[in-house]
Short mmCIF file of C-alpha atoms in Angstrom, two decimals:
data_model
loop_
_atom_site.label_atom_id
_atom_site.label_comp_id
_atom_site.label_asym_id
_atom_site.label_seq_id
_atom_site.Cartn_x
_atom_site.Cartn_y
_atom_site.Cartn_z
CA MET A 1 -29.69 15.45 0.35
CA SER A 2 -26.74 17.18 2.00
CA SER A 3 -27.14 18.81 5.34
CA PRO A 4 -24.68 20.40 7.83
CA ASP A 5 -25.00 17.21 9.88
CA ALA A 6 -24.07 14.87 6.93
CA LYS A 7 -20.45 15.06 7.98
CA ARG A 8 -21.29 13.22 11.27
CA LEU A 9 -21.14 9.65 10.29
CA LYS A 10 -22.89 6.90 12.12
CA THR A 11 -20.26 4.36 12.81
CA ASP A 12 -21.12 3.14 16.29
CA ASP A 13 -20.33 -0.55 17.02
CA ASP A 14 -24.00 -1.47 16.52
CA ALA A 15 -23.95 -0.61 12.84
CA ALA A 16 -23.85 -3.54 10.43
CA TYR A 17 -20.68 -4.39 8.50
CA GLU A 18 -20.94 -4.84 4.86
CA LEU A 19 -18.20 -6.14 2.61
CA ILE A 20 -18.35 -5.37 -1.08
CA TYR A 21 -15.94 -7.39 -3.28
CA TRP A 22 -15.88 -9.38 -6.57
CA PRO A 23 -17.74 -12.77 -6.31
CA GLY A 24 -16.03 -16.04 -7.17
CA ILE A 25 -12.48 -15.30 -5.92
CA PRO A 26 -11.06 -14.93 -2.42
CA GLY A 27 -8.66 -12.16 -3.58
CA ARG A 28 -8.23 -9.07 -1.41
CA GLY A 29 -11.74 -9.48 0.11
CA GLU A 30 -10.58 -12.65 1.90
CA PHE A 31 -8.36 -10.81 4.26
CA VAL A 32 -11.29 -8.68 5.54
CA ARG A 33 -13.40 -11.81 5.94
CA LEU A 34 -10.71 -13.48 8.12
CA LEU A 35 -10.96 -10.53 10.59
CA PHE A 36 -14.71 -10.88 10.86
CA GLU A 37 -14.56 -14.59 11.16
CA GLU A 38 -11.84 -14.62 13.97
CA ALA A 39 -13.72 -11.95 15.83
CA GLY A 40 -17.06 -13.89 15.47
CA VAL A 41 -18.78 -10.78 14.07
CA SER A 42 -21.61 -11.00 11.67
CA TYR A 43 -21.21 -9.23 8.34
CA THR A 44 -22.99 -8.96 5.01
CA ASP A 45 -20.85 -10.36 2.22
CA HIS A 46 -22.23 -8.85 -0.99
CA ALA A 47 -20.03 -11.12 -3.17
CA ARG A 48 -21.67 -14.19 -1.63
CA GLU A 49 -25.20 -12.85 -0.96
CA ASP A 50 -25.76 -10.89 -4.27
CA GLY A 51 -23.72 -13.29 -6.41
CA ASP A 52 -22.94 -10.73 -8.98
CA VAL A 53 -20.80 -7.70 -9.55
CA SER A 54 -23.50 -5.06 -9.65
CA VAL A 55 -22.99 -3.61 -6.11
CA ALA A 56 -19.24 -3.35 -6.59
CA LEU A 57 -19.59 -1.79 -10.09
CA LYS A 58 -21.90 0.82 -8.74
CA TYR A 59 -19.37 2.06 -6.31
CA ILE A 60 -16.50 2.28 -8.76
CA SER A 61 -18.43 3.75 -11.71
CA ALA A 62 -16.94 6.83 -13.18
CA GLU A 63 -20.38 8.53 -12.52
CA ASN A 64 -20.24 7.78 -8.88
CA ILE A 65 -18.71 10.77 -7.09
CA GLY A 66 -19.45 9.61 -3.64
CA ASP A 67 -21.66 11.71 -1.33
CA ALA A 68 -21.26 14.51 1.12
CA SER A 69 -19.46 12.33 3.64
CA ASN A 70 -17.63 9.74 1.53
CA PRO A 71 -15.24 10.31 -1.36
CA PRO A 72 -15.61 8.05 -4.45
CA ILE A 73 -14.03 4.71 -4.59
CA LEU A 74 -11.31 3.56 -6.90
CA ALA A 75 -11.63 -0.19 -6.45
CA PRO A 76 -12.93 -3.00 -4.17
CA PRO A 77 -12.72 -4.31 -1.44
CA ILE A 78 -15.07 -1.76 -0.01
CA LEU A 79 -16.38 -1.62 3.51
CA LYS A 80 -19.56 -0.02 4.55
CA HIS A 81 -20.08 0.53 8.28
CA GLY A 82 -23.19 2.58 9.16
CA ASP A 83 -22.81 5.71 7.04
CA LEU A 84 -19.04 5.28 6.55
CA ILE A 85 -17.81 3.88 3.20
CA ILE A 86 -14.12 3.23 2.85
CA ASN A 87 -11.81 1.15 0.51
CA GLN A 88 -8.20 0.10 0.13
CA LEU A 89 -7.41 -3.20 1.85
CA PRO A 90 -4.82 -1.99 4.41
CA ASN A 91 -7.09 0.88 5.26
CA ILE A 92 -10.07 -1.28 5.87
CA LEU A 93 -8.01 -3.69 8.02
CA LEU A 94 -6.62 -0.67 10.01
CA TYR A 95 -10.14 0.56 10.65
CA LEU A 96 -11.58 -2.88 11.57
CA ALA A 97 -8.80 -4.43 13.66
CA PRO A 98 -9.14 -2.19 16.69
CA LYS A 99 -12.88 -2.49 16.74
CA LEU A 100 -12.56 -6.29 16.46
CA GLY A 101 -10.02 -6.64 19.33
CA LEU A 102 -7.15 -7.57 16.97
CA VAL A 103 -4.59 -5.00 17.94
CA PRO A 104 -2.74 -4.00 21.20
CA THR A 105 -4.79 -1.79 23.30
CA GLU A 106 -2.16 0.79 24.04
CA GLY A 107 0.85 2.49 22.49
CA ASP A 108 1.79 3.08 19.00
CA GLY A 109 1.51 -0.60 18.11
CA LEU A 110 -1.10 0.19 15.39
CA PHE A 111 1.57 1.81 13.38
CA HIS A 112 3.91 -1.20 13.71
CA LEU A 113 1.07 -3.52 12.74
CA ASN A 114 0.15 -1.30 9.82
CA GLN A 115 3.77 -1.28 8.58
CA ILE A 116 3.93 -5.06 8.82
CA VAL A 117 0.64 -5.64 7.01
CA LEU A 118 1.65 -3.11 4.20
CA SER A 119 4.93 -5.02 3.81
CA LEU A 120 3.19 -8.43 3.73
CA LEU A 121 0.66 -7.21 1.16
CA ASP A 122 3.42 -5.59 -1.02
CA GLY A 123 5.17 -8.93 -1.35
CA PHE A 124 2.54 -11.69 -1.24
CA VAL A 125 -0.36 -9.82 -2.84
CA ASN A 126 0.80 -6.91 -5.10
CA GLU A 127 4.10 -8.38 -6.32
CA LEU A 128 2.65 -11.83 -6.55
CA HIS A 129 -0.21 -10.42 -8.83
CA GLU A 130 2.52 -9.19 -11.13
CA THR A 131 3.83 -12.62 -11.74
CA HIS A 132 0.76 -13.41 -13.99
CA HIS A 133 0.13 -9.86 -15.13
CA PRO A 134 3.46 -8.08 -15.59
CA THR A 135 2.50 -6.14 -18.65
CA ALA A 136 -1.20 -5.08 -18.18
CA THR A 137 -4.13 -6.00 -16.02
CA SER A 138 -6.30 -5.34 -19.04
CA LEU A 139 -4.68 -8.28 -20.98
CA TYR A 140 -5.32 -12.00 -20.48
CA TYR A 141 -2.56 -14.07 -18.84
CA GLU A 142 -2.27 -15.93 -22.14
CA ASP A 143 -1.25 -12.71 -23.85
CA GLN A 144 1.66 -11.97 -21.48
CA LYS A 145 2.97 -15.42 -20.84
CA PRO A 146 6.64 -14.96 -21.74
CA GLU A 147 6.78 -11.78 -19.54
CA ALA A 148 5.01 -13.66 -16.77
CA LYS A 149 7.55 -16.49 -16.90
CA LYS A 150 10.41 -14.07 -16.60
CA ARG A 151 8.88 -12.10 -13.74
CA SER A 152 7.96 -15.30 -11.80
CA LYS A 153 11.56 -16.54 -12.14
CA TYR A 154 12.89 -13.49 -10.22
CA PHE A 155 9.89 -13.42 -7.87
CA LEU A 156 10.47 -17.03 -6.79
CA ALA A 157 14.26 -16.78 -6.60
CA GLU A 158 14.63 -13.41 -5.03
CA ARG A 159 11.40 -11.92 -3.70
CA ILE A 160 9.86 -14.85 -1.95
CA PRO A 161 13.10 -15.42 0.06
CA LYS A 162 13.27 -11.73 0.79
CA PHE A 163 9.67 -11.55 2.17
CA LEU A 164 9.86 -14.88 4.00
CA GLY A 165 13.08 -13.65 5.49
CA TYR A 166 11.44 -10.41 6.67
CA VAL A 167 8.64 -12.38 8.36
CA GLN A 168 11.21 -14.62 10.07
CA ARG A 169 13.06 -11.50 11.26
CA LEU A 170 9.83 -10.18 12.64
CA LEU A 171 9.35 -13.36 14.63
CA ASP A 172 13.02 -13.27 15.74
CA SER A 173 12.55 -9.77 17.07
CA LYS A 174 11.95 -9.06 20.69
CA ALA A 175 9.00 -6.89 19.57
CA SER A 176 7.17 -10.12 18.58
CA GLY A 177 7.03 -11.22 22.23
CA GLU A 178 6.36 -14.83 23.29
CA GLY A 179 4.46 -17.43 21.30
CA PRO A 180 4.02 -17.91 17.61
CA TRP A 181 2.72 -14.42 16.85
CA LEU A 182 4.21 -11.57 14.88
CA TYR A 183 3.79 -8.67 17.36
CA GLY A 184 3.45 -8.10 21.00
CA GLY A 185 3.00 -11.71 22.16
CA LYS A 186 -0.71 -11.74 21.02
CA LEU A 187 -2.72 -12.68 18.07
CA THR A 188 -3.24 -9.62 15.93
CA TYR A 189 -4.75 -8.93 12.47
CA ALA A 190 -1.23 -9.14 11.05
CA ASP A 191 -1.08 -12.82 11.87
CA LEU A 192 -4.39 -13.35 9.97
CA VAL A 193 -2.89 -11.41 7.06
CA LEU A 194 0.25 -13.50 7.00
CA PHE A 195 -1.88 -16.60 7.03
CA GLN A 196 -3.82 -15.70 3.92
CA CYS A 197 -0.65 -14.38 2.20
CA LEU A 198 1.10 -17.78 2.73
CA ASP A 199 -1.99 -19.83 2.04
CA GLY A 200 -2.56 -18.05 -1.33
CA THR A 201 1.02 -18.07 -2.40
CA GLN A 202 1.25 -21.72 -1.56
CA PHE A 203 -1.78 -22.36 -3.84
CA ALA A 204 -0.15 -20.43 -6.64
CA PHE A 205 3.48 -21.80 -6.23
CA PRO A 206 3.18 -25.07 -4.28
CA LYS A 207 6.60 -26.51 -5.23
CA SER A 208 8.39 -23.29 -4.45
CA ILE A 209 6.86 -22.79 -1.01
CA LYS A 210 7.50 -26.52 -0.24
CA LYS A 211 11.08 -25.85 -1.14
CA GLN A 212 11.30 -22.83 1.12
CA GLN A 213 9.67 -24.75 3.89
CA ASP A 214 12.04 -27.64 3.55
CA SER A 215 15.06 -25.27 3.73
CA GLY A 216 14.34 -24.89 7.43
CA ASN A 217 15.17 -21.11 7.21
CA TYR A 218 11.58 -20.01 7.93
CA ASP A 219 10.36 -22.44 10.52
CA GLY A 220 8.74 -19.76 12.62
CA VAL A 221 6.76 -18.54 9.56
CA PHE A 222 5.27 -21.94 8.84
CA LYS A 223 4.62 -22.51 12.54
CA LEU A 224 2.72 -19.22 12.70
CA TYR A 225 0.77 -20.29 9.62
CA GLU A 226 -0.32 -23.55 11.35
CA ALA A 227 -1.21 -21.61 14.58
CA VAL A 228 -3.63 -19.37 12.76
CA LYS A 229 -5.12 -22.40 10.96
CA GLU A 230 -5.78 -23.98 14.33
CA LEU A 231 -7.56 -21.03 15.83
CA PRO A 232 -11.08 -22.37 16.56
CA ASN A 233 -13.05 -19.64 14.73
CA ILE A 234 -10.59 -19.72 11.72
CA GLY A 235 -10.73 -23.55 11.70
CA LYS A 236 -14.43 -23.47 11.49
CA TYR A 237 -14.48 -20.90 8.88
CA LEU A 238 -11.99 -22.67 6.63
CA ALA A 239 -14.05 -25.79 6.83
CA SER A 240 -17.28 -23.95 6.00
CA GLU A 241 -18.75 -23.21 2.59
CA ARG A 242 -18.17 -19.53 3.26
CA ARG A 243 -14.50 -19.93 2.42
CA VAL A 244 -14.21 -19.22 -1.26
CA ALA A 245 -11.97 -21.42 -3.37
CA TYR A 246 -9.01 -20.08 -5.18
CA ALA A 247 -9.73 -19.38 -8.94
CA ASP A 248 -8.67 -16.73 -11.42
CA GLY A 249 -8.02 -13.97 -9.02
CA ILE A 250 -4.75 -12.84 -7.36
CA TYR A 251 -3.75 -16.36 -6.37
CA ARG A 252 -3.74 -18.52 -9.58
CA HIS A 253 -1.93 -21.80 -10.16
CA TYR A 254 -0.12 -21.84 -13.47
CA PRO A 255 2.33 -24.84 -13.11
CA GLU A 256 4.45 -23.47 -15.96
CA LEU A 257 5.34 -20.41 -13.95
CA GLU A 258 7.33 -22.35 -11.38
CA GLU A 259 8.92 -24.97 -13.65
CA ASP A 260 12.62 -24.59 -14.37
CA MET B 1 18.94 -3.70 27.41
CA SER B 2 15.22 -4.51 27.56
CA SER B 3 13.20 -3.55 30.59
CA PRO B 4 9.50 -3.68 31.46
CA ASP B 5 9.31 0.11 30.58
CA ALA B 6 10.85 -0.38 27.24
CA LYS B 7 7.44 -0.68 25.67
CA ARG B 8 6.50 2.78 26.64
CA LEU B 9 7.85 4.78 23.70
CA LYS B 10 8.75 8.33 23.95
CA THR B 11 6.98 10.08 21.12
CA ASP B 12 5.94 13.39 22.54
CA ASP B 13 5.85 16.28 20.12
CA ASP B 14 9.15 17.62 21.48
CA ALA B 15 10.97 14.57 20.14
CA ALA B 16 13.08 15.15 17.09
CA TYR B 17 11.91 13.81 13.63
CA GLU B 18 14.50 11.76 11.70
CA LEU B 19 13.93 10.62 7.98
CA ILE B 20 16.09 7.76 6.86
CA TYR B 21 16.10 7.31 3.07
CA TRP B 22 18.42 6.70 0.09
CA PRO B 23 20.51 9.67 -0.83
CA GLY B 24 20.55 11.16 -4.21
CA ILE B 25 16.91 10.51 -5.30
CA PRO B 26 13.67 12.09 -4.21
CA GLY B 27 11.85 8.73 -4.36
CA ARG B 28 9.37 7.82 -1.55
CA GLY B 29 11.22 9.92 0.94
CA GLU B 30 10.17 13.12 -0.85
CA PHE B 31 6.58 12.62 0.27
CA VAL B 32 7.60 12.68 3.86
CA ARG B 33 9.72 15.73 3.23
CA LEU B 34 6.87 17.67 1.80
CA LEU B 35 4.81 17.17 4.95
CA PHE B 36 7.65 18.47 7.16
CA GLU B 37 8.26 21.46 4.89
CA GLU B 38 4.65 22.48 4.59
CA ALA B 39 4.21 22.21 8.37
CA GLY B 40 7.51 24.18 8.98
CA VAL B 41 8.80 21.54 11.19
CA SER B 42 12.52 20.78 11.44
CA TYR B 43 13.68 17.37 10.82
CA THR B 44 16.99 15.45 10.41
CA ASP B 45 17.23 14.24 6.83
CA HIS B 46 19.84 11.47 6.92
CA ALA B 47 20.08 11.10 3.11
CA ARG B 48 21.14 14.66 2.96
CA GLU B 49 23.16 15.07 6.12
CA ASP B 50 25.05 11.80 6.16
CA GLY B 51 25.19 11.67 2.30
CA ASP B 52 25.64 7.86 2.28
CA VAL B 53 23.55 4.74 2.50
CA SER B 54 25.04 3.49 5.90
CA VAL B 55 22.13 4.54 8.18
CA ALA B 56 19.45 2.99 5.85
CA LEU B 57 21.46 -0.25 5.34
CA LYS B 58 21.87 -0.62 9.07
CA TYR B 59 18.11 -0.67 9.56
CA ILE B 60 17.29 -3.09 6.84
CA SER B 61 20.15 -5.55 7.41
CA ALA B 62 19.08 -9.16 7.74
CA GLU B 63 20.94 -9.10 11.05
CA ASN B 64 18.76 -6.28 12.39
CA ILE B 65 15.92 -7.74 14.29
CA GLY B 66 14.68 -4.42 15.76
CA ASP B 67 14.41 -3.99 19.49
CA ALA B 68 12.06 -4.68 22.33
CA SER B 69 9.69 -1.92 21.09
CA ASN B 70 10.23 -1.69 17.37
CA PRO B 71 9.99 -4.60 14.79
CA PRO B 72 12.67 -4.83 12.15
CA ILE B 73 12.32 -2.77 8.94
CA LEU B 74 11.91 -4.15 5.36
CA ALA B 75 12.83 -1.01 3.45
CA PRO B 76 13.19 2.81 3.58
CA PRO B 77 11.72 5.30 4.01
CA ILE B 78 12.02 5.02 7.77
CA LEU B 79 10.87 7.59 10.40
CA LYS B 80 12.43 7.89 13.76
CA HIS B 81 10.48 9.90 16.32
CA GLY B 82 11.70 9.68 19.84
CA ASP B 83 11.95 6.05 20.61
CA LEU B 84 9.41 5.03 17.78
CA ILE B 85 10.73 3.65 14.52
CA ILE B 86 8.30 2.93 11.71
CA ASN B 87 8.49 2.52 7.97
CA GLN B 88 6.24 2.09 4.95
CA LEU B 89 5.41 5.40 3.25
CA PRO B 90 1.57 5.46 3.72
CA ASN B 91 2.12 4.44 7.33
CA ILE B 92 4.64 7.29 8.00
CA LEU B 93 2.36 9.79 6.34
CA LEU B 94 -0.63 8.45 8.45
CA TYR B 95 1.49 8.94 11.63
CA LEU B 96 2.77 12.34 10.87
CA ALA B 97 -0.15 14.11 9.23
CA PRO B 98 -2.32 14.46 12.37
CA LYS B 99 0.72 15.78 14.36
CA LEU B 100 1.54 18.11 11.64
CA GLY B 101 -2.10 19.55 11.32
CA LEU B 102 -2.55 18.19 7.85
CA VAL B 103 -5.82 16.23 8.52
CA PRO B 104 -9.34 17.06 9.57
CA THR B 105 -9.51 17.38 13.35
CA GLU B 106 -12.68 15.23 13.79
CA GLY B 107 -14.66 12.26 12.44
CA ASP B 108 -13.35 9.40 10.28
CA GLY B 109 -11.66 11.71 7.80
CA LEU B 110 -8.33 10.05 8.42
CA PHE B 111 -9.54 6.82 6.93
CA HIS B 112 -10.68 8.61 3.83
CA LEU B 113 -7.47 10.39 3.45
CA ASN B 114 -5.55 7.08 3.94
CA GLN B 115 -7.61 5.43 1.23
CA ILE B 116 -6.98 8.38 -1.16
CA VAL B 117 -3.25 8.32 -0.43
CA LEU B 118 -2.97 4.59 -0.81
CA SER B 119 -4.74 4.82 -4.11
CA LEU B 120 -2.55 7.67 -5.43
CA LEU B 121 0.70 5.83 -4.42
CA ASP B 122 -0.66 2.69 -6.06
CA GLY B 123 -0.98 4.40 -9.42
CA PHE B 124 1.65 7.16 -9.48
CA VAL B 125 4.46 5.39 -7.46
CA ASN B 126 4.00 1.65 -7.37
CA GLU B 127 2.65 1.02 -10.86
CA LEU B 128 4.82 3.74 -12.32
CA HIS B 129 7.88 2.05 -10.89
CA GLU B 130 6.87 -1.10 -12.82
CA THR B 131 7.19 0.84 -16.15
CA HIS B 132 10.96 0.71 -16.02
CA HIS B 133 11.24 -2.48 -13.91
CA PRO B 134 8.55 -4.80 -14.96
CA THR B 135 10.65 -7.91 -14.76
CA ALA B 136 12.83 -7.55 -11.58
CA THR B 137 14.06 -4.80 -9.33
CA SER B 138 17.42 -6.56 -9.22
CA LEU B 139 17.91 -6.12 -12.95
CA TYR B 140 19.02 -3.00 -14.68
CA TYR B 141 16.52 -1.18 -16.77
CA GLU B 142 18.70 -2.00 -19.81
CA ASP B 143 18.16 -5.61 -19.15
CA GLN B 144 14.43 -5.37 -19.38
CA LYS B 145 13.77 -2.69 -21.95
CA PRO B 146 11.37 -4.65 -24.25
CA GLU B 147 9.19 -5.51 -21.26
CA ALA B 148 9.39 -2.06 -19.97
CA LYS B 149 8.28 -0.59 -23.31
CA LYS B 150 5.19 -2.90 -23.35
CA ARG B 151 4.32 -2.07 -19.74
CA SER B 152 4.68 1.66 -20.38
CA LYS B 153 2.34 1.56 -23.38
CA TYR B 154 -0.53 0.16 -21.24
CA PHE B 155 0.38 2.31 -18.21
CA LEU B 156 0.16 5.53 -20.37
CA ALA B 157 -2.81 4.49 -22.39
CA GLU B 158 -4.95 2.96 -19.58
CA ARG B 159 -3.60 3.43 -16.10
CA ILE B 160 -2.66 7.15 -16.17
CA PRO B 161 -6.21 8.09 -17.42
CA LYS B 162 -7.74 5.77 -14.81
CA PHE B 163 -5.84 7.34 -12.04
CA LEU B 164 -6.23 10.93 -13.24
CA GLY B 165 -9.95 10.26 -13.75
CA TYR B 166 -10.14 9.02 -10.11
CA VAL B 167 -8.55 12.24 -8.80
CA GLN B 168 -10.98 14.26 -10.87
CA ARG B 169 -13.79 12.27 -9.32
CA LEU B 170 -12.50 13.04 -5.91
CA LEU B 171 -12.51 16.71 -6.72
CA ASP B 172 -16.00 16.56 -8.25
CA SER B 173 -17.31 14.87 -5.05
CA LYS B 174 -19.15 16.85 -2.39
CA ALA B 175 -16.77 15.32 0.11
CA SER B 176 -14.00 17.35 -1.41
CA GLY B 177 -15.69 20.54 -0.25
CA GLU B 178 -14.87 24.04 -1.56
CA GLY B 179 -11.70 25.16 -2.99
CA PRO B 180 -8.99 23.26 -4.95
CA TRP B 181 -8.38 20.60 -2.30
CA LEU B 182 -9.13 16.85 -2.33
CA TYR B 183 -10.92 16.45 0.93
CA GLY B 184 -13.06 18.49 3.23
CA GLY B 185 -12.40 21.90 1.81
CA LYS B 186 -9.02 22.19 3.40
CA LEU B 187 -5.38 21.47 2.53
CA THR B 188 -4.46 17.96 3.75
CA TYR B 189 -1.48 15.70 3.32
CA ALA B 190 -3.34 14.00 0.43
CA ASP B 191 -2.90 17.20 -1.64
CA LEU B 192 0.76 17.21 -0.94
CA VAL B 193 0.93 13.58 -2.00
CA LEU B 194 -0.99 14.30 -5.19
CA PHE B 195 1.35 17.16 -5.99
CA GLN B 196 4.53 14.91 -5.77
CA CYS B 197 2.81 12.09 -7.70
CA LEU B 198 2.05 14.37 -10.54
CA ASP B 199 5.34 16.21 -10.43
CA GLY B 200 7.27 12.93 -10.70
CA THR B 201 5.07 11.40 -13.30
CA GLN B 202 5.42 14.61 -15.33
CA PHE B 203 9.17 14.34 -15.10
CA ALA B 204 9.03 10.71 -16.24
CA PHE B 205 6.53 11.11 -19.04
CA PRO B 206 6.32 14.73 -19.92
CA LYS B 207 4.66 14.37 -23.32
CA SER B 208 2.02 12.01 -21.99
CA ILE B 209 1.07 14.29 -19.01
CA LYS B 210 1.01 17.35 -21.42
CA LYS B 211 -1.50 15.45 -23.61
CA GLN B 212 -3.67 14.56 -20.65
CA GLN B 213 -3.52 18.14 -19.48
CA ASP B 214 -4.49 19.44 -22.87
CA SER B 215 -7.44 17.07 -23.00
CA GLY B 216 -9.26 19.34 -20.48
CA ASN B 217 -10.60 16.20 -18.68
CA TYR B 218 -8.60 16.85 -15.59
CA ASP B 219 -8.49 20.55 -15.05
CA GLY B 220 -9.24 20.24 -11.39
CA VAL B 221 -6.21 17.94 -10.99
CA PHE B 222 -3.81 20.28 -12.54
CA LYS B 223 -5.31 23.30 -10.72
CA LEU B 224 -4.68 21.56 -7.48
CA TYR B 225 -1.16 20.84 -8.55
CA GLU B 226 -0.55 24.51 -9.11
CA ALA B 227 -2.37 25.33 -5.78
CA VAL B 228 0.07 23.19 -3.81
CA LYS B 229 3.10 24.63 -5.72
CA GLU B 230 2.00 28.06 -4.68
CA LEU B 231 1.79 27.36 -1.00
CA PRO B 232 4.38 29.70 0.59
CA ASN B 233 6.29 26.96 2.47
CA ILE B 234 6.13 24.57 -0.41
CA GLY B 235 7.19 27.25 -2.87
CA LYS B 236 10.26 28.17 -0.60
CA TYR B 237 11.14 24.46 -0.35
CA LEU B 238 10.98 23.74 -4.10
CA ALA B 239 13.27 26.75 -4.67
CA SER B 240 15.78 25.58 -1.98
CA GLU B 241 18.67 23.24 -2.37
CA ARG B 242 16.95 20.88 -0.08
CA ARG B 243 14.68 19.77 -2.88
CA VAL B 244 16.41 16.76 -4.48
CA ALA B 245 16.57 16.47 -8.24
CA TYR B 246 15.02 13.49 -10.06
CA ALA B 247 17.62 10.90 -11.01
CA ASP B 248 17.52 7.16 -11.32
CA GLY B 249 14.94 6.49 -8.62
CA ILE B 250 11.20 5.85 -9.09
CA TYR B 251 10.80 8.77 -11.48
CA ARG B 252 13.13 8.35 -14.36
CA HIS B 253 12.91 10.01 -17.74
CA TYR B 254 13.49 7.41 -20.52
CA PRO B 255 12.13 9.21 -23.70
CA GLU B 256 11.87 5.84 -25.55
CA LEU B 257 9.25 4.69 -23.07
CA GLU B 258 6.62 7.28 -24.23
CA GLU B 259 7.41 7.29 -27.93
CA ASP B 260 4.93 5.67 -30.25
#
């Protein structure tokens, strides 16, 4: 039922947070989880609690044209907060971070954080995904192995140093402030994103990341990774069974992709 | 010189807008231009006015670590507005659209628009770019032609219908409201983004887009394209010499990529 009031969404802070994502992989959903876990906010994780893909499929079905207040959804992760339904990972993070106290409280910092997060996700999620699926997402990895090998070669030789170098530049900038953090001298959601980016990339390409770490060119980046890992709430989460193991999602370990 | 006040950025509406992008291609910069042009707001377009890459290169140089207020930049397009410097296309659009009157004035519509824009750019910019550069951005197209041909086959057969279908779903949604527009019954920046996405994709793959248009499955999408084209300010801009012709940027026309 659509009413003139339907546009007024209930999104007060008392509303429950629901994350809808694919079960069995950390994937893009994991970035959202890290924000909730660090903030110590409870959330419904449909991937874990339902254990199947039915909720996610319902949202992205071609027959689902949204409702009077919410446009239809292309793909998970999806966030439901009260009556509001949104998707697209950087968008969900941008919505949540101020509510969860993970951004500066004044100025235009949110746009700087959004640009940092978009850049991190470009390199360590979107481009990384292309290393095992350079031809088509609809094909199995096994059906695009020669192309994946070529793509990975350039990704590891050129793109990884480019993106690690960018993160180190962020840390070398005055705008990063004091301490190990990326922006404004305080922990923000960009730090959590960087952690998961590096953690996943390390899982996929352990030798290559070790080599980059040993180069000494990105010491700040790896120090930041450790600083996030040592946050009490994040530490507890990583040790819990809520933390999903890597599998055949974005971050996959195919040893042949990093062998010379 | 850094001072305690340096964090207070001057970004009042009187400040001049400056767009920094690569000269000679419309690329990602064109989306930003369309917002300025529709709003009738003056802006400095460094690609056109300087005519070389020097300003863009200065920003993305490995030596450039930003300043006390602005983190360093990974890649153009870049927006300078007063003392604020930001990059990442969806981030720039999100910053500009409310200032230029191209979003709903209340509610959480901005997050819906951001999710729509991110989805459009995923399909019609990022994935499209992969069709001619599926192995490495550092290689010439000529050095990755077999891989490009394979990627294009799946892009045209699977991804284009997927993304066109998504846009038609948006238009079929109650949340799109009355009229030809994507969201809330009013022209927003998402409509301008869709226009440029479709215009560029049509340039790159004219036969394929013609076929999709003739299918009749996406009539709303093509109607919206025409509606944007007929906006007085957009029409004037497209007819002006400020509109940059397609060249060897994101949108390239390689006939062999869409031949059977």
